[in-house]
Structure formats: structure tokens, C-alpha cells
Amino acid sequence: MAKPHSVIAIPDVQASADTRRLAINKVGIKDIRHPVRIRGRSGDEQTTIASFGMYVNLAHHVKGTHMSRFVDILNQYDRGIDPESFRHMLVQMAQRLEASSGYIEMSFPYFINKTAPVSGVQSLLDYQASFIGEIHGDDAALRLKVVVPVTSLCPCSKEISDYGAHNQRSHVSFDVRVNHDASIWIEDLVELAERQASSELYGILKRPDEKFVTERAYRNPKFVEDTVRDIAACLNDDDRIAAYAVEVENFESIHNHSAYAMIEVDKASEAN
Amino acid sequence: MAKPHSVIAIPDVQASADTRRLAINKVGIKDIRHPVRIRGRSGDEQTTIASFGMYVNLAHHVKGTHMSRFVDILNQYDRGIDPESFRHMLVQMAQRLEASSGYIEMSFPYFINKTAPVSGVQSLLDYQASFIGEIHGDDAALRLKVVVPVTSLCPCSKEISDYGAHNQRSHVSFDVRVNHDASIWIEDLVELAERQASSELYGILKRPDEKFVTERAYRNPKFVEDTVRDIAACLNDDDRIAAYAVEVENFESIHNHSAYAMIEVDKASEAN
Amino acid sequence: MAKPHSVIAIPDVQASADTRRLAINKVGIKDIRHPVRIRGRSGDEQTTIASFGMYVNLAHHVKGTHMSRFVDILNQYDRGIDPESFRHMLVQMAQRLEASSGYIEMSFPYFINKTAPVSGVQSLLDYQASFIGEIHGDDAALRLKVVVPVTSLCPCSKEISDYGAHNQRSHVSFDVRVNHDASIWIEDLVELAERQASSELYGILKRPDEKFVTERAYRNPKFVEDTVRDIAACLNDDDRIAAYAVEVENFESIHNHSAYAMIEVDKASEAN
Amino acid sequence: MAKPHSVIAIPDVQASADTRRLAINKVGIKDIRHPVRIRGRSGDEQTTIASFGMYVNLAHHVKGTHMSRFVDILNQYDRGIDPESFRHMLVQMAQRLEASSGYIEMSFPYFINKTAPVSGVQSLLDYQASFIGEIHGDDAALRLKVVVPVTSLCPCSKEISDYGAHNQRSHVSFDVRVNHDASIWIEDLVELAERQASSELYGILKRPDEKFVTERAYRNPKFVEDTVRDIAACLNDDDRIAAYAVEVENFESIHNHSAYAMIEVDKASEAN
């Protein structure tokens, strides 16, 4: 198949002027998958697969951005990613794209090795996490999102029933904005949610473990409102956190819909 | 905007001959949504939204099928659909497409009005259902798929724990081939699954109802293996059913994965 | 199966006092499906299936909301829904739940009967739409979301290639806040997106129609940046709209990722 | 929190006898995620994240399987996986679960480093792949599934239009049963699909590359029927393959639904 003899004359349509006088908030690439190495709280790295969205703003007088440069940056990224290197990637993207603002969201499964409460058997559990970075001029802000699957047990069902209580898998979803000089790790949010839920989940439970988690959940009933408040109270006390939204969704075992609660706090505006 | 002056000379590429000598098992359209009216067991109709796949076979000497005819058929279908009219749609499609085989799958949410067990309060519950029809020559076979969400409560957790027992939402998924002269209704499969599960789900439960379903599930613990066997035993006894696969999936409240079991029976081959 | 003799003594756990002093922004039910009748711009109604999220705020001193009341409201709603009746549902929910704020999101497929550009053949096309209502005290605000699938054709590919140009299906996603005394219809946003895209989609296209849309797209190439700007310009000029975000996502036919652009405007803050 | 003093007396409910006389085809765990290392055709390994289903059959007289053993096996698997080690995992699972049949499906994103056709720029492209193994007694059979995203360009649209031709992203989906002594690699099926499609996809294309792929697709128009036949012809000629199903789905850029075709061949039954 013949290749073009010369590529010099190929016009650069994206670089031409635009006269509509409309700036674009975000332009870039979406839903591109890439392997990444994530550095965890202990310093260890794990390899996982992330789905990226990478965007910059576009001034009103520029017709188009250069889409292939986003992928260039991604394909050069084979170093381990932690909050610091993620911030660097954000700065680099804005520079390469000659933009004053930039935005990266990367979402990936993250594994934590958990120890069963009685037998001590170890197994991996997976959590969906996202790093979200936003830069405006020199000001970069980082957010961490984590979805933590837990057990919830209904206080009303326990109270009114002669035996048993309905329970189910639930999702605690964090969206946390981190203060500039602080670090929050995925492990921090996972532990917080697992401590406040009726019980936590494991990959492997031997029979004595199953007895343990069943009884822990039964002794520890929580409405969706209780879980979200108990977690919010902890986030309010954590000085590393500038703002947050925390959601709890119970996939009710007695209904075909979810019970849901959400608390959202921006500490800067609360302080006034 | 100028329209073409003449459309007479537009060549019909799809109707030309094909020389690769390869027949195609299924060709057609996929993932097209259309409103439909489904006739239920009581004779009442409900309007819902179905996603369709419509396919025919293609002989080795024909280059292509006529995709727009599938949509034509769909757009003419404003009558209520039940097993009989669905069979008619299948025959009509094969004829219009000049094919010896045809295949239609339509998948839709179906609502049943349920009555809470103590208070008698009524509310709708949604079930995902599919009609699947296959025709080869004059021989049309119909399958019915239904996903029934239920509660499962773990016998092991109940047995080994001093109090409580983990439970969760589960899906019972039927794929049932119906005998030629028989009718199976969505309602039949829903009732079967709800009777055999630890408990059934409702849209609205008042407190006395919640007490009732909590205690029913606790008195009625079932492993995924128990539920699938108890349902299979009923399907084996039902003469309207020629073959089936039934799956049970428990969205474990103590793990981040599902427990799963499946039984598959073709009564014709079992009879030998 | 024995029913409880008396339900009078069943305690109302949710109504007890809460001492954590944490208000909840949103609490309610999520992902519940219900059939609805939507009134369109022409006054005609269509029956479709909506997925609802219904939430209220919860004052810091109340332990829990009453989840079954949300489903009550839903099950009473068999009237046609349009912006006015949706606002009424919002007010009613806040009152029944004794809340100062309420939030309803309902998302549903919506069908428009389209006429092919040359042959005049009619067929339905489906669009995913959402009504979102928020009430704080007496102040109710409505948002309309619509996803419009269209064709995009790449100007760069057309310009640099001796023949052809890559094109693909794209999604234009609107999230529009409507002024208090104004009405925006799903049809309005669909027409706007279909006019500004390289071309629009149809359920059925006969050959002369296919020629027409192919040539229309080729004469009308647009980057993701062009489409989002041309649509934003129209939304800026529309006095019914208080604020909007519009996204365009091209499912690139030459990549395995999307090109994406977004413009977000709040006219109140722009006016300063 | 107190731990149980003794676990010796905890009854093993799953190991008790079952009297319903119903064997279970598949019982096990579903949708569990785990990091894996996949060995590719070149011998290099890549780390990715797989979602597993692991099942065994259950004889009619056994009440339940031992779910935690499946996860045990998974958590011990930190070696690289290729067809040979996957077969070993299958044998090991059936032994540990004391079953005569076993079934493992693992699905994961797989990355291939591609070279742009003119500029030579390299970038990763992701493909969704699955290994499926089934063992009955000593007889193990392996299947490989791969979804390859490609470009399709419509021959009818090209033929009837004065300029341009609609094209779109398409998925070629393989499900291939491999002969006992043969090996098929993900790379083999990817290359086959990319060669037979109108064009192939890349992560990064510089402008001369974009010109190249645009023109290649325009010179190489294919109906969904053409692509599926051209690929089937290659699979028929490949002696490593015992049976296959190949599907092509075009996400039509002029419709909101897909065009679809499928060819399915079992060479053993064709040989008669």
C-alpha cells in the first residue's frame, strides 16, 4: 500500500484561528485505558489498569487542541504514580497543550491484602479508586475518589423482628479534596469506611471468620443515615481534607432499589 | 440543501452476487430500542421499552441483507405482543428478508403489582424479561428469559452464629424453551422463583411487612445450591417446558464477589 | 405462615432523635424503575420507563427519613408528566417527607418520530432524557438533560486526504437549567443538536436518504470543538435558559477512545 | 471485639448429604477481580486485572461446594498465565474441589504496542480478551475470546454518494476453540481482524498517519457481511482452530443501532 510521498504540505487545520469568540472549558480525550503503577501508603507499588480522561481549556481564538499530544503524555508515563507524580503529569499536560487550565481523571481498580478476623487467612480485596487533578495557572488541586464495598445491617429490621435482620452489600463512595500540603491515601479512606460500616468485606472467610462478621454486623446495625453521618464526623475532624462528598448506597436485600444518603462539606465555606 | 435529482440510478450493492461461498448464520440489527405493549397472564397489557436484536441467515451466494427492512417491521409493530403475536413477527421477518432462518430477541422491563404480606399495601416491582424466537423453515421455537430479584439468607452463617445471618439480594435467571403447544408467562416464572427463595422483594414494605420478610428469610435459609435445585425440581415437573437453564447469583453481603450456581436440562436428551 | 398479631407495638426507629448534630444533604431512594407518561412538545403523551432517584435533606436532629413514603408517591403517580406536574411532584415529596429541600431525578428513553430526508419514510429514534428538579423552601429549579446521538465528520481527515474522511457516531449531552417562567422541551434540544452536527441519525434510511446524509456530513465537517461551540452559541442566545453544560463526545472511528469537549455557562454569573 | 473461644464445634453445613437427587452443572464464584500476569506471543509478560468466574459441577448427593477454596486458588496464583499454566489451574481447581468437571473464565484488558503506519510513532492499544477453560475428567478444552475494535466503511454509502462514505468504529468478537496440541495467541486474532477490516485503530496518529488510515478505509469498503466472511475464511483455513464463532458489530454512524453479523463453525461436525 503506497505511503504519501510528502507530509510537509499537510495543513494543520486545528491551529487555524477561530472567530466564534467562545472559550471551551474542557477539551481532550476520554475513556482511554492504560496500564499504570500506583504507589500505595506502605510505599509498595502495584500495577493496574486505569481509564483516563485528560482535558485542557481552549481560549476563544484557537480553533482546536492537539489530541495526539494527550496520548503522547500517557504513553511516556511508565513511572509509578502517587499524588506527587500525578501533580507533575498535570503540570506537564497543561504546558504541552499550551493551556492555562488542565484536568486529569484516572480511575482504576486497587487491591488491598486483607487478613480474615479470626483465622488470619489473607486475600486481596478490590476497590475502585480515582485520582482527579485540576490545575488553573499555578494552582493545582487534587481529589481522591474511592468506592468501598461494605456490609450494612438494618436497625429497624433488627429491632422489630423476633430473629434475624436484613443486611446487604453497600457502597461507601468518597470524593475528597486534599489540602495542598497534605496526603490522603486510598488505604486511609478504605479503613475509615470499613470501621464505620456494620461490617467489612473479605475475599476469603473461613467458618470462624464468617461467624465473626455475621455477629459483628448484627451487633452493629446502621441505617444509611447512620453510616454517612459517622463517616462525615471523621472527615470533619481530619485536617488533611479541604472538602468532601460522601455517599452511602445500600443495595437493599428486601427491595429492588437502593437506600441512599449523601453529605457534602466544603470546610472553607463552613468556616465563615 | 439540495436533494438528489434522481434516485433511480442508485445501485443496489447488497443485492449483488457473492463468490466467497460462505453462508452467514445471523445478520441483522442489534440494540435498537422500541416501545412495545406486552400482554400479561391476566390479559392486561402494559407499555414498556424493549431493546431488539433481529437477525436472519444469509445464503452463501447473496452479498448482503437489507437492513432497513428489519426496522420497517419494527415500526409497523404497534399491536400488543404475546407469545402468539411474537411468533407471527418472526414468520413475517423471515418472509420479508427472504430467509430460511430467523431470530428475534427482545428484552424489556416488566412490572408486576405486588401486595405487601401484612399491610396489603400495593406497589410495582420490575423484572427484566426477554422473548427469544428462532425459526428454521416452518419450525419456530420460543424461549422466555426472566431475571427475578429475591432475598437469599445463608444457612451456614445462621447455623454457626449466635445471632443474625448474612443475607443479600440475589438474581434468579431463567432461560426456558417452551413446548410448541404450551404457554409460559413471565408471572409463572416470577412466582416460582419468589416461592423458592429465602424471601421475595417488594417496592413498599411497612414496618409489619418488614418484620414479616425478615423473619421469613431467617426461617428459610438457602445456599445458592439449594435455591437452584429447588427451582430446577419445579421446572422438571412442568410439562410445558422442553428445556431450561436456571442460574442463581447471590451478591454476597460479606464478600465483593457473587456465589453462583446453574442447572441446565434438555428434557428431550434426558429422556433417552 | 403466621402473621404478627399486632403491629401497634413495633417501634419507629427512624423517628427517634439523633445527637451527632450532622445534617444530611440528600437521603432517599435510588435506581427504582417506574412506568411514566411523558407529555411532549406537541401535547401528545408517550409511555416510557423511568429510573428515579428521590431525595430530601434531613435536619441534624432527626435520625432517619421514611423510605417507603418515596415509593408511595411514585406509585400514586399515574398522570402524565411534563415540567409543570414534575414541579408539583417535587413540592408534594418535600411536604410528605417534612423536608425543607427535595431533589428528584428521573431518566428515561424518549422517542421522536423522524422523517427520512428524501424518501420521507418515518421511523422512531430514541433519546435518553432526564428531568431533574430541586426545591429549597419555596424555590424550585428544573433542569433538563438530553443525550442526542449524531454523526460527526473530521475536518482534518477531510482536508488532508485525497478521498474520504473519517466519521463516527457522537453524543451531544445537554444539562440545561430552565428559567422559572420558561419551558424547554426535549424536542427543542434534539433539534438544536441535530442541526449543528455534521449530520443527524435516523432509524430507517432508504438508499437515496443514505446518499443524502453521507453527502451532508461530508460537506459539513466539524471537530468536537466546532460542534460544542456552535451549540453553545445557540444556547447563549436562548433566553429560556439560565445555565447550561453541553458536552460533545466523538466515538472516534480511527481510535479506541473518544474526543471530548465541554462548555459550561451560568448566565447569572456571566452577566456581572 | 471478642473473638469466639473455639472454632472446633462449628458445623460444616455444606458437607452434609443432599436428598433432592439433582446434580448441579456449575457452582462457584463469579465476578471476582484479581491481578494477573499474562504471557504474550513474544514471550513478554504484562500485568493486568482479570475478572474471574470459577465453577465446578456438583454431584447430586453433595449439599454444597466450598466457596472459599476457589478464592484460595486465585490468591495462590501469582505466576504468569499462558495457555499451559491456565490448563494447570483448571486441573488444580477440579482436584481441590473434588469435582469431575471444572470451568474457569477470566476476562481482562490486554495491551499491544502498535506502530503508526507512516510516522512510525508507537502507542498502546487495548483489547478485551478472555481465556475460557473447561475440563471433564481428563479432557480439558481451551477457548480464547478477543474483541478487536476496528474501522468499517460502508460500500453502499461510498457507491451511491458523490463524495464521502459513512464509516464508524466496529467490534470484531472472536470465540475460538483451540485444538488440543495447538496454541493461538491474542496477537494472532488481533492481526487477523485488523487485516480484514476496512482499517485498524491506533492510540496515536500523526497527520500523515490520519491521511493514510482515512484513505485505506475509503479504498477498502466492507459491509458487516463482508468483514465476517473474510475473517471466517481465514479461520476455516487455520488448522489450530477446532471451532469458532466470529461476530462483527458496526456502531453505525448514521443510525442509533448496530449492524451485526455472525458466523459459527464447528469443524468436527462440518467434516461429516
XYZ file of N, CA and C in Angstrom, chain B residues 58-220:
489
model
N -28.104 -15.904 5.936
C -27.868 -15.390 4.595
C -27.152 -16.488 3.814
N -27.759 -16.860 2.685
C -27.184 -17.936 1.873
C -25.831 -17.501 1.325
N -25.012 -18.471 0.979
C -23.627 -18.165 0.602
C -23.531 -17.312 -0.651
N -24.568 -17.338 -1.514
C -24.441 -16.630 -2.793
C -25.010 -15.209 -2.762
N -25.533 -14.775 -1.618
C -26.086 -13.410 -1.531
C -25.102 -12.527 -0.776
N -24.846 -11.340 -1.337
C -23.813 -10.481 -0.760
C -24.236 -9.849 0.565
N -25.483 -9.361 0.628
C -25.857 -8.657 1.856
C -27.350 -8.696 2.098
N -27.755 -8.492 3.347
C -29.177 -8.435 3.652
C -29.655 -6.985 3.533
N -30.957 -6.764 3.716
C -31.496 -5.418 3.599
C -31.863 -4.908 4.976
N -30.914 -4.178 5.585
C -31.010 -3.791 6.983
C -32.267 -2.976 7.284
N -32.690 -2.111 6.339
C -33.794 -1.203 6.665
C -35.114 -1.962 6.809
N -35.191 -3.168 6.208
C -36.451 -3.921 6.321
C -36.720 -4.383 7.759
N -35.655 -4.662 8.506
C -35.841 -5.057 9.904
C -36.540 -3.922 10.677
N -36.044 -2.705 10.459
C -36.599 -1.560 11.185
C -38.021 -1.285 10.710
N -38.257 -1.475 9.402
C -39.620 -1.392 8.855
C -40.592 -2.245 9.665
N -40.225 -3.491 9.854
C -41.090 -4.435 10.568
C -41.351 -3.926 11.982
N -40.299 -3.472 12.626
C -40.409 -2.976 13.992
C -41.358 -1.781 14.055
N -41.219 -0.874 13.109
C -42.021 0.350 13.144
C -43.489 0.098 12.813
N -43.755 -1.050 12.167
C -45.164 -1.391 11.906
C -45.800 -2.098 13.091
N -44.979 -2.463 14.116
C -45.489 -3.283 15.199
C -46.043 -2.451 16.334
N -47.298 -2.061 16.234
C -47.865 -1.329 17.352
C -48.943 -2.146 18.055
N -49.116 -3.408 17.664
C -50.065 -4.253 18.383
C -49.413 -4.817 19.641
N -50.231 -5.237 20.556
C -49.716 -5.875 21.764
C -48.972 -7.156 21.414
N -47.914 -7.436 22.158
C -47.116 -8.628 21.902
C -47.366 -9.654 22.998
N -47.667 -10.867 22.581
C -47.716 -12.011 23.488
C -47.054 -13.161 22.717
N -46.938 -14.340 23.317
C -46.226 -15.413 22.602
C -46.743 -15.632 21.172
N -48.057 -15.536 20.971
C -48.597 -15.820 19.644
C -48.215 -14.758 18.621
N -48.371 -13.484 18.984
C -48.046 -12.430 18.021
C -46.535 -12.338 17.806
N -45.780 -12.740 18.804
C -44.325 -12.735 18.652
C -43.905 -13.771 17.597
N -44.550 -14.927 17.650
C -44.297 -15.966 16.651
C -44.636 -15.449 15.248
N -45.694 -14.666 15.157
C -46.102 -14.114 13.869
C -45.065 -13.124 13.332
N -44.516 -12.318 14.229
C -43.491 -11.340 13.848
C -42.259 -12.055 13.274
N -41.934 -13.186 13.875
C -40.792 -13.995 13.460
C -40.996 -14.530 12.037
N -42.194 -15.060 11.780
C -42.510 -15.592 10.459
C -42.456 -14.475 9.413
N -43.066 -13.343 9.768
C -43.113 -12.204 8.857
C -41.709 -11.706 8.508
N -40.829 -11.649 9.512
C -39.451 -11.179 9.275
C -38.725 -12.098 8.305
N -38.815 -13.410 8.535
C -38.122 -14.352 7.646
C -38.629 -14.200 6.212
N -39.947 -14.009 6.060
C -40.508 -13.838 4.712
C -39.999 -12.560 4.048
N -40.122 -11.435 4.772
C -39.709 -10.146 4.197
C -38.232 -10.168 3.794
N -37.421 -10.871 4.575
C -35.983 -10.904 4.297
C -35.606 -12.082 3.405
N -36.612 -12.854 2.947
C -36.366 -13.990 2.055
C -35.331 -14.951 2.637
N -35.493 -15.261 3.918
C -34.516 -16.089 4.626
C -35.164 -17.385 5.077
N -34.367 -18.438 5.228
C -34.905 -19.707 5.713
C -34.868 -19.790 7.233
N -34.030 -18.964 7.871
C -33.977 -18.937 9.329
C -34.101 -17.499 9.822
N -34.677 -17.342 11.001
C -34.793 -16.017 11.588
C -34.669 -16.102 13.092
N -34.305 -14.998 13.708
C -34.025 -14.962 15.140
C -34.367 -13.575 15.650
N -35.241 -13.489 16.656
C -35.542 -12.194 17.292
C -35.348 -12.335 18.793
N -34.636 -11.380 19.392
C -34.562 -11.288 20.842
C -35.024 -9.906 21.241
N -36.022 -9.844 22.139
C -36.446 -8.540 22.653
C -36.396 -8.579 24.173
N -35.766 -7.584 24.757
C -35.530 -7.556 26.197
C -36.145 -6.284 26.768
N -36.883 -6.386 27.863
C -37.667 -5.236 28.348
C -37.906 -5.367 29.848
N -38.058 -4.233 30.542
C -38.533 -4.289 31.928
C -40.033 -4.564 31.957
N -40.453 -5.422 32.882
C -41.859 -5.819 33.003
C -42.261 -5.604 34.459
N -43.432 -5.028 34.660
C -43.846 -4.651 36.014
C -44.984 -5.539 36.516
N -44.871 -5.947 37.765
C -45.941 -6.714 38.405
C -46.353 -5.972 39.677
N -47.628 -5.846 39.867
C -48.161 -5.157 41.040
C -48.204 -6.147 42.201
N -47.399 -5.900 43.231
C -47.302 -6.838 44.342
C -47.996 -6.282 45.584
N -48.447 -7.190 46.421
C -49.166 -6.833 47.634
C -48.310 -7.194 48.842
N -48.019 -6.219 49.683
C -47.173 -6.464 50.858
C -47.854 -7.492 51.760
N -47.068 -8.378 52.414
C -47.635 -9.585 53.041
C -48.514 -9.313 54.266
N -48.347 -8.218 54.969
C -49.154 -7.952 56.162
C -50.070 -6.748 55.952
N -49.487 -5.632 55.554
C -50.270 -4.395 55.419
C -51.172 -4.428 54.193
N -50.835 -5.275 53.217
C -51.611 -5.306 51.989
C -51.349 -4.133 51.055
N -50.381 -3.280 51.389
C -50.051 -2.143 50.515
C -49.544 -2.662 49.173
N -49.974 -2.003 48.102
C -49.560 -2.438 46.770
C -48.454 -1.563 46.195
N -47.564 -2.184 45.456
C -46.523 -1.418 44.759
C -46.022 -2.259 43.598
N -45.476 -1.568 42.591
C -44.933 -2.242 41.411
C -43.527 -2.760 41.694
N -43.218 -3.921 41.136
C -41.825 -4.385 41.135
C -41.449 -4.668 39.681
N -40.198 -4.346 39.323
C -39.744 -4.508 37.937
C -38.877 -5.748 37.785
N -39.090 -6.451 36.690
C -38.337 -7.665 36.342
C -37.824 -7.493 34.916
N -36.591 -7.871 34.646
C -36.088 -7.818 33.275
C -36.463 -9.120 32.575
N -37.140 -9.025 31.438
C -37.595 -10.218 30.720
C -37.177 -10.144 29.260
N -37.098 -11.312 28.612
C -36.810 -11.363 27.171
C -37.658 -12.428 26.515
N -38.166 -12.105 25.335
C -38.727 -13.112 24.438
C -37.666 -13.407 23.384
N -37.411 -14.682 23.148
C -36.458 -15.076 22.121
C -37.129 -16.073 21.203
N -37.146 -15.763 19.919
C -37.773 -16.657 18.956
C -36.783 -17.044 17.876
N -36.860 -18.287 17.458
C -35.963 -18.797 16.428
C -36.822 -19.580 15.457
N -36.671 -19.331 14.161
C -37.442 -20.078 13.173
C -36.483 -20.669 12.134
N -36.677 -21.957 11.859
C -35.906 -22.615 10.805
C -36.924 -23.302 9.905
N -37.063 -22.806 8.685
C -38.131 -23.316 7.818
C -39.468 -23.021 8.475
N -40.250 -24.047 8.738
C -41.554 -23.848 9.367
C -41.515 -24.045 10.880
N -40.351 -24.375 11.377
C -40.240 -24.763 12.780
C -39.818 -23.578 13.647
N -40.770 -23.052 14.405
C -40.480 -21.911 15.280
C -40.401 -22.367 16.727
N -39.356 -21.950 17.429
C -39.212 -22.281 18.847
C -39.127 -20.991 19.650
N -39.805 -20.970 20.801
C -39.809 -19.757 21.628
C -39.121 -20.026 22.957
N -38.347 -19.043 23.384
C -37.742 -19.096 24.716
C -38.146 -17.848 25.493
N -38.241 -18.018 26.801
C -38.576 -16.915 27.697
C -37.449 -16.798 28.706
N -36.905 -15.582 28.832
C -35.904 -15.332 29.865
C -36.465 -14.325 30.868
N -36.269 -14.575 32.134
C -36.696 -13.630 33.178
C -35.630 -13.608 34.264
N -35.310 -12.413 34.744
C -34.432 -12.256 35.909
C -35.302 -11.819 37.083
N -35.317 -12.641 38.136
C -36.167 -12.361 39.301
C -35.261 -12.022 40.487
N -35.318 -10.780 40.990
C -34.522 -10.422 42.165
C -35.218 -10.924 43.429
N -34.474 -11.597 44.299
C -35.033 -12.165 45.538
C -34.050 -11.927 46.684
N -34.429 -12.372 47.882
C -33.517 -12.382 49.036
C -32.986 -13.792 49.250
N -31.677 -13.916 49.534
C -31.130 -15.205 49.982
C -30.503 -15.022 51.360
N -30.677 -16.035 52.220
C -30.073 -15.992 53.560
C -29.231 -17.243 53.746
N -28.006 -17.081 54.205
C -27.007 -18.152 54.227
C -27.229 -19.130 55.387
N -27.464 -20.404 55.096
C -27.673 -21.416 56.150
C -26.448 -21.601 57.037
N -25.255 -21.524 56.458
C -24.035 -21.710 57.235
C -23.888 -20.583 58.241
N -24.052 -19.355 57.767
C -23.935 -18.183 58.650
C -24.948 -18.270 59.792
N -26.179 -18.683 59.491
C -27.211 -18.826 60.533
C -26.821 -19.897 61.548
N -26.349 -21.030 61.044
C -26.050 -22.185 61.882
C -24.901 -21.917 62.845
N -23.870 -21.231 62.348
C -22.662 -21.085 63.159
C -22.666 -19.839 64.038
N -23.620 -18.924 63.818
C -23.590 -17.648 64.540
C -24.550 -17.673 65.722
N -24.196 -16.994 66.794
C -25.069 -16.921 67.961
C -26.311 -16.081 67.671
N -26.201 -15.155 66.744
C -27.350 -14.309 66.365
C -27.093 -13.786 64.953
N -28.197 -13.522 64.236
C -28.081 -12.977 62.884
C -27.705 -14.032 61.857
N -27.614 -13.602 60.609
C -27.217 -14.453 59.478
C -27.061 -13.515 58.297
N -25.969 -13.686 57.546
C -25.833 -12.742 56.420
C -26.833 -13.094 55.331
N -27.408 -12.062 54.738
C -28.338 -12.240 53.631
C -28.063 -11.140 52.611
N -28.719 -11.203 51.452
C -28.395 -10.274 50.373
C -29.419 -10.400 49.255
N -29.346 -9.444 48.324
C -30.162 -9.556 47.122
C -29.528 -10.611 46.212
N -30.359 -11.381 45.529
C -29.894 -12.403 44.592
C -30.700 -12.285 43.311
N -30.139 -12.795 42.242
C -30.866 -12.867 40.973
C -31.081 -14.324 40.590
N -32.334 -14.687 40.346
C -32.664 -15.973 39.735
C -32.934 -15.688 38.254
N -32.135 -16.292 37.365
C -32.264 -16.033 35.928
C -32.719 -17.299 35.214
N -33.876 -17.189 34.575
C -34.433 -18.311 33.817
C -34.154 -18.137 32.332
N -33.888 -19.237 31.660
C -33.889 -19.285 30.201
C -34.628 -20.571 29.849
N -35.877 -20.438 29.424
C -36.792 -21.574 29.333
C -37.265 -21.750 27.892
N -37.080 -22.945 27.325
C -37.642 -23.240 26.000
C -38.998 -23.885 26.184
N -40.010 -23.312 25.541
C -41.391 -23.689 25.771
C -41.815 -24.730 24.740
N -42.585 -25.737 25.171
C -43.103 -26.719 24.222
C -44.065 -26.067 23.232
N -44.187 -26.669 22.034
C -44.847 -25.998 20.924
C -46.265 -25.541 21.219
N -47.010 -26.373 21.904
C -48.416 -26.050 22.110
C -48.670 -25.477 23.512
N -47.621 -25.092 24.184
C -47.773 -24.628 25.566
C -47.495 -23.127 25.686
N -47.937 -22.542 26.791
C -47.651 -21.144 27.098
C -47.082 -21.033 28.501
N -46.007 -20.309 28.614
C -45.456 -19.949 29.929
C -45.504 -18.440 30.015
N -45.905 -17.913 31.138
C -45.979 -16.459 31.311
C -44.863 -15.986 32.224
N -44.470 -14.744 32.033
C -43.464 -14.136 32.914
C -43.889 -14.331 34.363
N -45.175 -14.120 34.642
C -45.699 -14.234 36.008
C -45.449 -15.627 36.592
N -45.509 -16.669 35.742
C -45.296 -18.037 36.233
C -43.886 -18.210 36.787
N -42.919 -17.697 36.051
C -41.525 -17.878 36.471
C -41.205 -16.987 37.671
N -41.781 -15.794 37.690
C -41.577 -14.897 38.840
C -42.101 -15.562 40.110
N -43.302 -16.095 40.059
C -43.887 -16.713 41.256
C -43.079 -17.926 41.717
N -42.604 -18.702 40.745
C -41.799 -19.872 41.095
C -40.534 -19.463 41.849
N -39.828 -18.476 41.329
C -38.582 -18.041 41.979
C -38.871 -17.437 43.353
N -39.933 -16.647 43.449
C -40.220 -15.954 44.715
C -40.663 -16.938 45.795
N -41.312 -18.032 45.384
C -41.733 -19.044 46.346
C -40.536 -19.834 46.870
N -39.548 -20.094 46.009
C -38.426 -20.956 46.390
C -37.284 -20.204 47.069
N -37.251 -18.889 46.929
C -36.155 -18.128 47.535
C -36.354 -18.014 49.046
N -35.333 -17.567 49.776
C -35.468 -17.319 51.216
C -36.602 -16.329 51.467
N -36.687 -15.288 50.652
C -37.829 -14.376 50.704
C -37.938 -13.668 49.369
N -39.017 -12.899 49.204
C -39.197 -12.165 47.963
C -39.084 -10.666 48.235
N -38.968 -9.860 47.177
C -38.793 -8.411 47.294
C -40.103 -7.690 47.033
N -40.195 -6.464 47.533
C -41.356 -5.601 47.323
C -40.865 -4.170 47.115
N -41.688 -3.380 46.434
C -41.390 -1.955 46.285
C -41.626 -1.205 47.588
N -42.743 -1.483 48.252
C -43.070 -0.842 49.536
C -43.299 -1.909 50.594
N -42.626 -1.742 51.737
C -42.896 -2.574 52.918
C -43.120 -1.648 54.109
N -44.272 -1.747 54.741
C -44.498 -1.044 56.003
C -43.788 -1.841 57.100
N -43.694 -1.275 58.302
C -42.920 -1.956 59.344
C -43.382 -3.387 59.618
N -44.681 -3.655 59.763
C -45.086 -5.053 59.981
C -44.701 -5.982 58.819
N -44.666 -5.439 57.605
C -44.225 -6.235 56.459
C -42.732 -6.529 56.554
N -41.984 -5.525 56.999
C -40.534 -5.695 57.093
C -40.200 -6.763 58.134
N -40.949 -6.742 59.245
C -40.800 -7.803 60.263
C -41.086 -9.171 59.634
N -42.149 -9.235 58.853
C -42.560 -10.488 58.227
C -41.485 -11.042 57.286
N -40.962 -10.200 56.385
C -39.992 -10.711 55.406
C -38.647 -11.010 56.066
N -38.287 -10.241 57.088
C -37.035 -10.526 57.813
C -37.115 -11.911 58.459
N -38.242 -12.172 59.132
C -38.388 -13.463 59.830
C -38.571 -14.607 58.837
N -39.293 -14.366 57.736
C -39.440 -15.411 56.721
C -38.077 -15.835 56.185
N -37.220 -14.857 55.857
C -35.895 -15.192 55.320
C -35.081 -15.965 56.362
N -35.174 -15.558 57.635
C -34.365 -16.207 58.677
C -34.812 -17.654 58.915
N -36.113 -17.898 58.790
C -36.624 -19.272 58.946
C -36.341 -20.135 57.732
N -35.877 -19.525 56.650
C -35.864 -20.166 55.339
C -34.499 -20.026 54.654
